C-alpha positions as semicolon CSV with decimal commas, in nm:
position;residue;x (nm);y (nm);z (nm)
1;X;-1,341;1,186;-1,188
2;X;-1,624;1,006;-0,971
3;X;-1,455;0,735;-0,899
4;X;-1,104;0,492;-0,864
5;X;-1,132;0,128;-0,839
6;X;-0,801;0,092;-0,642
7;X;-0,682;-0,367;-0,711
8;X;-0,360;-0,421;-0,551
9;X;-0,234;-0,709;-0,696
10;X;0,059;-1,012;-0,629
11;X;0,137;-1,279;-0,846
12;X;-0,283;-1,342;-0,920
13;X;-0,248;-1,292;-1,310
14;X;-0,545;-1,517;-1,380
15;X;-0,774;-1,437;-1,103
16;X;-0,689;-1,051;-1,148
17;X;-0,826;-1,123;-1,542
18;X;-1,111;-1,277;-1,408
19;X;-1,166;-0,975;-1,168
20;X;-1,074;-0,710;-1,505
21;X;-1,374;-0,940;-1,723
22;X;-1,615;-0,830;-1,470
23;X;-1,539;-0,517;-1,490
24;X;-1,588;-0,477;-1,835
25;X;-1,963;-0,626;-1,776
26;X;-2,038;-0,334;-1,506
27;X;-2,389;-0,168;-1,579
28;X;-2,204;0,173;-1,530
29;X;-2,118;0,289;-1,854
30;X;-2,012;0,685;-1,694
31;X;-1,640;0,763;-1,859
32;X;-1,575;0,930;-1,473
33;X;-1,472;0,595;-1,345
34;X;-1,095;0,452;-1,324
35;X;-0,940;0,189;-1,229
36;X;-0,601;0,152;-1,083
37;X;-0,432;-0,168;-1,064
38;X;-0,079;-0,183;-0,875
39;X;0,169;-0,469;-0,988
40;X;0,262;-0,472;-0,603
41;X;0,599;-0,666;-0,734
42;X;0,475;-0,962;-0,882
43;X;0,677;-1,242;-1,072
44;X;0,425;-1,408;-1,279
45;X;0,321;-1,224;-1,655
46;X;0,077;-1,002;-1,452
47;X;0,226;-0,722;-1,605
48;X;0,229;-0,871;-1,955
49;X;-0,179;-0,937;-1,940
50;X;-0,267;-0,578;-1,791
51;X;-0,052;-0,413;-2,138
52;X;-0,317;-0,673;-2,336
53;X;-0,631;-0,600;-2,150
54;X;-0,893;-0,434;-2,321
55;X;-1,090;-0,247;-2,033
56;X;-1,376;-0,041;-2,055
57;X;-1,240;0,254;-1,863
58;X;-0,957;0,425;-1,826
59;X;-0,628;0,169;-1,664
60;X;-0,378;0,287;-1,451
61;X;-0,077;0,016;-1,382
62;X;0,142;0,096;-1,126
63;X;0,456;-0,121;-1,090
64;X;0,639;-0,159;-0,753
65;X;0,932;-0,346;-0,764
66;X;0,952;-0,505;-0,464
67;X;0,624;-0,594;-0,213
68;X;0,624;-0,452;0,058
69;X;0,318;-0,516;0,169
70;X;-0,053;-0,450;0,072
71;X;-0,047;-0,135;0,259
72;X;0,190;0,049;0,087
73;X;0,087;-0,076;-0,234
74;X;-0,258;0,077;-0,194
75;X;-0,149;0,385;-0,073
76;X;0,031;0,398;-0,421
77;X;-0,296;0,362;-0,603
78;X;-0,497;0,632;-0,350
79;X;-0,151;0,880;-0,480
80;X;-0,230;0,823;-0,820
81;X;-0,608;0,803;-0,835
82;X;-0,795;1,060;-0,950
83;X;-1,174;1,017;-0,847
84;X;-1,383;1,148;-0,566
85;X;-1,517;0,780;-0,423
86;X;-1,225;0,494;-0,362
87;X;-1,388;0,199;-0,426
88;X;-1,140;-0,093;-0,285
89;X;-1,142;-0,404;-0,461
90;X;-0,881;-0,686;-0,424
91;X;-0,735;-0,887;-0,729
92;X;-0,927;-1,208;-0,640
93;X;-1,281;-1,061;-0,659
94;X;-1,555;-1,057;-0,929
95;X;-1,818;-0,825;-0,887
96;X;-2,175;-0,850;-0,981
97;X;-2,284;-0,617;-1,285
98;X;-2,447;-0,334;-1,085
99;X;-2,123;-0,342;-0,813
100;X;-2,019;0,037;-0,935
101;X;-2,375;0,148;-0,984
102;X;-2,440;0,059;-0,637
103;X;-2,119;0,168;-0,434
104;X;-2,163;0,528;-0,610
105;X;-2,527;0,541;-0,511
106;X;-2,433;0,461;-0,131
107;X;-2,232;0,791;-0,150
108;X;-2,556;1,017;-0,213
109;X;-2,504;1,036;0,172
110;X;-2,110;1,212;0,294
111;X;-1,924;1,100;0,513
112;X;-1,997;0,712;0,477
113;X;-1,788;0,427;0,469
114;X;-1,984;0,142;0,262
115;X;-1,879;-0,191;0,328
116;X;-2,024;-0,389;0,057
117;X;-2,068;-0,801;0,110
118;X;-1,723;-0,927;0,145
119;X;-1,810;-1,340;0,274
120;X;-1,929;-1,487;-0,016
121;X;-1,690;-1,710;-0,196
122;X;-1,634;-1,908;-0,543
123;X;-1,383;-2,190;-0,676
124;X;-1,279;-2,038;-1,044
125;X;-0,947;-2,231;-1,039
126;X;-0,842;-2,548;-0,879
127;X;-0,486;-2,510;-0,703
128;X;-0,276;-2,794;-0,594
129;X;-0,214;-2,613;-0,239
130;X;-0,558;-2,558;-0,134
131;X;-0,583;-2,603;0,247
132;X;-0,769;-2,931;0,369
133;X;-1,056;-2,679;0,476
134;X;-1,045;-2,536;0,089
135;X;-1,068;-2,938;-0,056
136;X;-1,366;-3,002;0,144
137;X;-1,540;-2,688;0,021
138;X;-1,500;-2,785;-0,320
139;X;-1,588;-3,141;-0,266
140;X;-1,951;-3,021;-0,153
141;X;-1,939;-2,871;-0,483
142;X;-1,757;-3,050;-0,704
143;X;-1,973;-3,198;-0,946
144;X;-2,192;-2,836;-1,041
145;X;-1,851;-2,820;-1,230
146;X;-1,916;-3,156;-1,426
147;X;-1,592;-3,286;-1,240
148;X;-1,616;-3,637;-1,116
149;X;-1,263;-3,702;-1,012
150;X;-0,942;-3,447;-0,886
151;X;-0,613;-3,496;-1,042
152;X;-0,306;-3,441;-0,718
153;X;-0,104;-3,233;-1,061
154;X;-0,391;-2,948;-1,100
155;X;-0,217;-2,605;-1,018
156;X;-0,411;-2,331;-1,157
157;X;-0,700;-2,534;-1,337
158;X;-0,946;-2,333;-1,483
159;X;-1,309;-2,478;-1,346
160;X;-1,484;-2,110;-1,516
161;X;-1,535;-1,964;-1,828
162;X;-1,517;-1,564;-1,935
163;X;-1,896;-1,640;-2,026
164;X;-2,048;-1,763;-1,722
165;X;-1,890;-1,408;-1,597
166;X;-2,065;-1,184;-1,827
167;X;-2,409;-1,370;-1,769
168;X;-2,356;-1,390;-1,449
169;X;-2,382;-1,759;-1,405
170;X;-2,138;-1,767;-1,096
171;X;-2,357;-1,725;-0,796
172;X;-2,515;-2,044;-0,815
173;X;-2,154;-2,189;-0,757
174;X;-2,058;-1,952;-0,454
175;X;-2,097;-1,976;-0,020
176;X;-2,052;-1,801;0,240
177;X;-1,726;-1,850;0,395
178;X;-1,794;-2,064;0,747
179;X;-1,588;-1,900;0,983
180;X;-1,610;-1,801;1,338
181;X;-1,495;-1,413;1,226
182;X;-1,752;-1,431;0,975
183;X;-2,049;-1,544;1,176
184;X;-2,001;-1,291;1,481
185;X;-2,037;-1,024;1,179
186;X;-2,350;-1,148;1,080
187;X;-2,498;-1,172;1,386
188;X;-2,357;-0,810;1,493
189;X;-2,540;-0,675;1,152
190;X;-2,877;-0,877;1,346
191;X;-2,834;-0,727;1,613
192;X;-2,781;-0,356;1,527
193;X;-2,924;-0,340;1,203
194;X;-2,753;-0,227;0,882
195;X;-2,635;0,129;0,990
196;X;-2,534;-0,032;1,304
197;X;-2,754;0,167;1,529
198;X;-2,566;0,201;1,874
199;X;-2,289;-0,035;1,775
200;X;-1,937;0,142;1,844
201;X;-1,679;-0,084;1,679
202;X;-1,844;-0,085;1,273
203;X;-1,465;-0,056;1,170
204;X;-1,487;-0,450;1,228
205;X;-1,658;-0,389;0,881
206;X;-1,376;-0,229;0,740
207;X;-1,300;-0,534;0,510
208;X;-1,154;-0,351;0,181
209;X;-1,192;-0,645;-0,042
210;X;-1,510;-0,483;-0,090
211;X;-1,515;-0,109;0,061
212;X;-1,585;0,254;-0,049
213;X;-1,535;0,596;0,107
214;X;-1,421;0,907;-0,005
215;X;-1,097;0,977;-0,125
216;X;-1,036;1,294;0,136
217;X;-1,148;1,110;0,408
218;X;-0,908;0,840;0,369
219;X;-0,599;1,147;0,274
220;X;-0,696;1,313;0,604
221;X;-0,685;1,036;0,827
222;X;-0,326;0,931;0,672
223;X;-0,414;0,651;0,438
224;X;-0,311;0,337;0,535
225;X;-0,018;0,243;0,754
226;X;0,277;0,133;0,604
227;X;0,447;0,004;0,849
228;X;0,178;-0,285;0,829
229;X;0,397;-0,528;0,617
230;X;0,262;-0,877;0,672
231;X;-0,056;-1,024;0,627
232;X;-0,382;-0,837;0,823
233;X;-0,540;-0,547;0,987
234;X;-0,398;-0,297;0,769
235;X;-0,793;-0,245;0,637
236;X;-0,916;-0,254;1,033
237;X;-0,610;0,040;1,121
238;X;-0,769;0,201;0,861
239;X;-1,117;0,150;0,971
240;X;-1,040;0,241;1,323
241;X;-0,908;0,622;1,214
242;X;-1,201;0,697;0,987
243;X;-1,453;0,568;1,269
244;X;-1,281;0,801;1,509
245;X;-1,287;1,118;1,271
246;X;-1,674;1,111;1,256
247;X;-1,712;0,851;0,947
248;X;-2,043;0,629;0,977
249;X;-2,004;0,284;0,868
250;X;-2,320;0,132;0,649
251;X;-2,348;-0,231;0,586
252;X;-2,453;-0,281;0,236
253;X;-2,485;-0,669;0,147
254;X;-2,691;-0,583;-0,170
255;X;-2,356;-0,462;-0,333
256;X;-2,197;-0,831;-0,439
257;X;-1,837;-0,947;-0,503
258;X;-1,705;-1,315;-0,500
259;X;-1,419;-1,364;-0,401
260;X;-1,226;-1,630;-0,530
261;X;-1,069;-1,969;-0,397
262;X;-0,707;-1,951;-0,363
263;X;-0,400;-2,070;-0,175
264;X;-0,313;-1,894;0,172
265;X;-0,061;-1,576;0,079
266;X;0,038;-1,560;0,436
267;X;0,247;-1,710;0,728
268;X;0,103;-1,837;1,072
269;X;0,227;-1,583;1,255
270;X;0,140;-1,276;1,029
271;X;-0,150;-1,182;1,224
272;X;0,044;-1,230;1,561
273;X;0,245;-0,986;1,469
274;X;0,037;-0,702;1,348
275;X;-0,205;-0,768;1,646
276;X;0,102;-0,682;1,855
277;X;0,165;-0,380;1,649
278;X;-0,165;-0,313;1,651
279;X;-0,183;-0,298;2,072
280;X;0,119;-0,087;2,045
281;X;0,025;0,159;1,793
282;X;-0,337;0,207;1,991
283;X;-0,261;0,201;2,364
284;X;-0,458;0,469;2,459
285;X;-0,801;0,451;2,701
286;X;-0,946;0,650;2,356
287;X;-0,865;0,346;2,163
288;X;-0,962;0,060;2,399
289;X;-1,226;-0,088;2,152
290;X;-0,902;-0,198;1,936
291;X;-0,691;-0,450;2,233
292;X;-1,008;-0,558;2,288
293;X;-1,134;-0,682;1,973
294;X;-0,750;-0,720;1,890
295;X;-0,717;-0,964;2,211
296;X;-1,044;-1,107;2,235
297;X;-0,951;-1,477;2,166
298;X;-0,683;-1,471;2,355
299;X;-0,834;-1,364;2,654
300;X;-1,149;-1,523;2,641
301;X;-1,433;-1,207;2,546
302;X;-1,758;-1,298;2,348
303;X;-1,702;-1,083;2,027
304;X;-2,069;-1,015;1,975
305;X;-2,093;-0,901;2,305
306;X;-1,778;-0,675;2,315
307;X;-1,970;-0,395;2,217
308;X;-2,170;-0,353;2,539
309;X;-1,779;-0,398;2,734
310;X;-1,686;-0,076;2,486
311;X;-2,045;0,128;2,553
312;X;-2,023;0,106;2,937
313;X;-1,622;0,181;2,930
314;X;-1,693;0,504;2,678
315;X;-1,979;0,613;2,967
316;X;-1,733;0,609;3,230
C-alpha cells in the first residue's frame, strides 16, 4: 500500500461527508491508497453514514468508545494503516482534486515531512455557536451564498452543495484564517524560503490537518503522545521528535485543503495545560527551541525572530 489517509473524527458527521465527497473527486485513481477514518467516540450517526458511504478506495472505520483525545485516536489509525506515506487529514477538511497526487509526489524525496497549506478556511455550514470572530467572517461573505438575512435557530445549516465540491467551486468562498499564529508562519516561510533554509524550529509546521511523512518515521519516533488529552500540540510533540531524528520539513502551499467553519471543540485552558506538559516533557538544553516557542507570549519573545535566539544558543 502507498498510502493511508489517517481522519480522526468526533461528532463532525456532516463535515466528515463533506471531507469523504472530496475524496471521491481525487485525481488519483491508484487502488494503493486507503483511508482510515477513526469514530474517536462520537455520539452523533457518524458511524451510521461511514457503513453508507460509497468511497472510492478502500475504508477502514475504527470505533473507540470513549475519546480520549486526538492523540490516541490517531495512533489507532497509524496501528491499523497499511501504506508507506501517512497522509494526515482532519474530519473538517476538503481537499482540492490533485491533494493525493501531490502529497505522494513530495515523497520522491525520503525522509521529508510535507506540510501541505493548512490556513485557508471555508463556511460549508452555518452553526448557531460560531464565535463573534466566526460571525464576522461570514458576514464579509455572506451574500456569495445568496443569504441576505441569518436566522438566531440555524445549527448545522447547510450553505454548500456535494456539486460545488466535485467542480471545485469552493475556493472562491474560502480565506486565510487572520491570526497572529498564522501570520508569523507566513512570514517565517518569507524569510527562509520553502525548505526553510537555516530555520531550526520547521516543526512549527507540523500542523497535521494537512501533513505527510512516512509511516516508519513516525513508528520510530513513538507516534504521537498519548498522554496529550486535551486540545493542542499533540501535532507540534510530534513535529519536534521527527525534526530531531534527522526529518527535513518542506513547506508545500501548492497542496490545498479547506478547512471548514465550525464551533470551538475545546476549553480555554486546554492549551495551558499541554504547554505546561509540554515544558515538562522537554526540559532539556537539547530541547530549548520548544519552552521557547512554547512560552513565547508569555514572556514577551518576537516569534519570527526566535529562530536567531535558538541558532546562537545551538552554537554555544
Amino acid at each position: 500500500m502507498k498510502a493511508s489517509i489517517i481522519i480522526p473524527s468526533y461528532n463532525a458527521n456532516e463535515r466528515l461527508y463533506l471531507n469523504l465527497t472530496a475524496l471521491n473527486c481525487q485525481s488519483y485513481n491508484g487502488d494503493d491508497v486507503e483511508v482510515v477514518v477513526i469514530d474517536n467516540g462520537s455520539t452523533d450517526n457518524t458511524m451510521e453514514m461511514l457503513k453508507d458511504f460509497e468511497l472510492k478506495y478502500p475504508l477502514k472505520i475504527i470505533r473507540i468508545d470513549k475519546n480520549r483525545g486526538i492523540a490516541y485516536g490517531r495512533n489507532e489509525g497509524i496501528l491499523n494503516s497499511e501504506g508507506e506515506i501517512l497522509i494526515f487529514h482532519d474530519s473538517d477538511m476538503i481537499a482540492s482534486k490533485d491533494y493525493i497526487e501531490q502529497h505522494l509526489e513530495a515523497h520522491k524525496k525520503p525522509n521529508v515531512v510535507v506540510c501541505g497549506l493548512f490556513w485557508r478556511r471555508v463556511f460549508t455550514y452555518y452553526y448557531k455557536h460560531f464565535t463573534n470572530d466566526q460571525v464576522l467572517n461570514f458576514e464579509k461573505i455572506r451574500e456569495k451564498f445568496g443569504l441576505h438575512r441569518l436566522s438566531l435557530y440555524w445549527d448545522g445549516y447547510p450553505l454548500v452543495e456535494d456539486k460545488w465540491i466535485k467542480n471545485e467551486e469552493l475556493l472562491p468562498y474560502s480565506f486565510d484564517l487572520d491570526f497572529g499564529f498564522i501570520n508569523d508562519l507566513k512570514e517565517i516561510v518569507k524569510q527562509y524560503g520553502r525548505g526553510f533554509t537555516d530555520y531550526y524550529l520547521p516543526w512549527r509546521f507540523c500542523i497535521t490537518n494537512n501533513l505527510s511523512v512516512e509511516r516508519q518515521k513516525v513508528i520510530d519516533v513513538g507516534m504521537f503522545d498519548p498522554n496529550i488529552v486535551r486540545y493542542g500540540y499533540e501535532d507540534y510533540d510530534l513535529g519536534v521528535r521527527l525534526y530531531k531524528s534527522g526529518c527535513s520539513f518542506v513547506m508545500a502551499d501548492h497542496i490545498m485543503s479547506l478547512h471548514q467553519e465550525h464551533p470551538s471543540n475545546y476549553r480555554s485552558d486546554d492549551l495551558v495545560v499541554n504547554i505546561n506538559y509540554m515544558c515538562d516533557k522537554y526540559n532539556n538544553i537539547y530541547y530549548i527551541d520548544v519552552p521557547l516557542v512554547c512560552m513565547s507570549d508569555n514572556i514577551g519573545l518576537n516569534r519570527v525572530n526566535l529562530n536567531g535566539i535558538v541558532k546562537d544558543i545551538y552554537q554555544l
